[in-house]
Amino acid sequence: MKEGTKIVLGIESTAHTFGVGIASSDGRILANENRVYRPSKGGIHPREAAQHHTRVAPEALRAGLLKAGISLDELDGIAFSVGPGLGPCLRTGATIARTLALSLGKPLIAVNHGVAHIEIGRLVTGCKDPVVLYVAGGNTLIAAFNAGRYRIFGETLDIAAGNCLDTFGIKAGIGPMPMPELMAERAKSFIQLPYTVKGMDVSFSGLLTAAFLKLKQGAALEDVCYGLTETVYSMLTEVTERAVAYTTKNEILVVGGLARSKRLKSMLDTMAMERGAKVYTIPDEYAGDNGAMIAWNGVLQLMSGMVVDVEDSRIKPRMRIDEIEVRWFR
Ligand code: FE2
């Protein structure tokens, strides 16, 4: 490794994933070890998820260091997800990060989870200044860099797109994504469902209720899945297109768990082609929550002098991406 290269260990623990990543300032991901809590039934139980994170943390940490082939004293900083996320889960990751930083005498770096999704996307896809569609189980927003920050152009007014599809799949008995999308491929007819775009914002809760109602009324599950996924993706494509038109940027970056959707990608591709823009989709291993993105964002912040004292490192469960000054943007 070149002289002066900085190495940061990042801890992700906003929701169901406990992740340990290690990244270096020359843009390499040295480790990305993620352990996912899977509830026996239903959605995430915050306290159980936090207990899971505590349980798997020592092993994930050891695995990360082993993979990267480095020891704890070779680290230049400890980063963690400070928000947004579920309180008990965030607290677990933050406590581990503070303990490591204090005991090793290394700087502590508080990373915004959403910004980290964007930055790992820019790193691994090579796009420079995109309109970002961040779609996941807990977040849905359209953002772009402007005047020092990632500004939010549009977002969900209620539940996240991923949450809508996961909840439908789980309650319909087929399981979360990608099951609803796979099921949709077998549809025979399209079922019209409420399409709610308000300006640059989207809303999914009425759509979810309507989809359940159709199912109750006897519509075929495949057809409801088809109507539901097409409607969700069309809404996302519409607001993304509007942000592209407004900003005149010619790159679109899709990050978050729903970036794995092939159908969403194809819809965005069609729209982008008509506008002379290009869609960059994050590779699967970095799409969902992961430790590597926190480590990489930690490197960027460390290089910009954005570290925090332990006393100021309180978690922010409702943090927004525009709260962070993106000093490293180039
Ligand atoms: Fe996430």
mmCIF file of N, CA and C in Angstrom, residues 90 106 194 317:
data_model
loop_
_atom_site.group_PDB
_atom_site.id
_atom_site.type_symbol
_atom_site.label_atom_id
_atom_site.label_comp_id
_atom_site.label_asym_id
_atom_site.label_seq_id
_atom_site.Cartn_x
_atom_site.Cartn_y
_atom_site.Cartn_z
ATOM 1 N N LEU A 90 -29.188 1.322 15.429
ATOM 2 C CA LEU A 90 -28.161 2.370 15.309
ATOM 3 C C LEU A 90 -27.293 2.425 16.561
ATOM 4 N N LYS A 106 -8.298 6.098 17.755
ATOM 5 C CA LYS A 106 -8.467 6.493 16.333
ATOM 6 C C LYS A 106 -9.650 7.448 16.211
ATOM 7 N N PRO A 194 -54.013 2.459 -7.819
ATOM 8 C CA PRO A 194 -53.802 3.908 -7.680
ATOM 9 C C PRO A 194 -52.348 4.312 -7.928
ATOM 10 N N PRO A 317 -31.832 8.991 14.330
ATOM 11 C CA PRO A 317 -32.714 8.063 13.617
ATOM 12 C C PRO A 317 -33.481 8.695 12.441
#
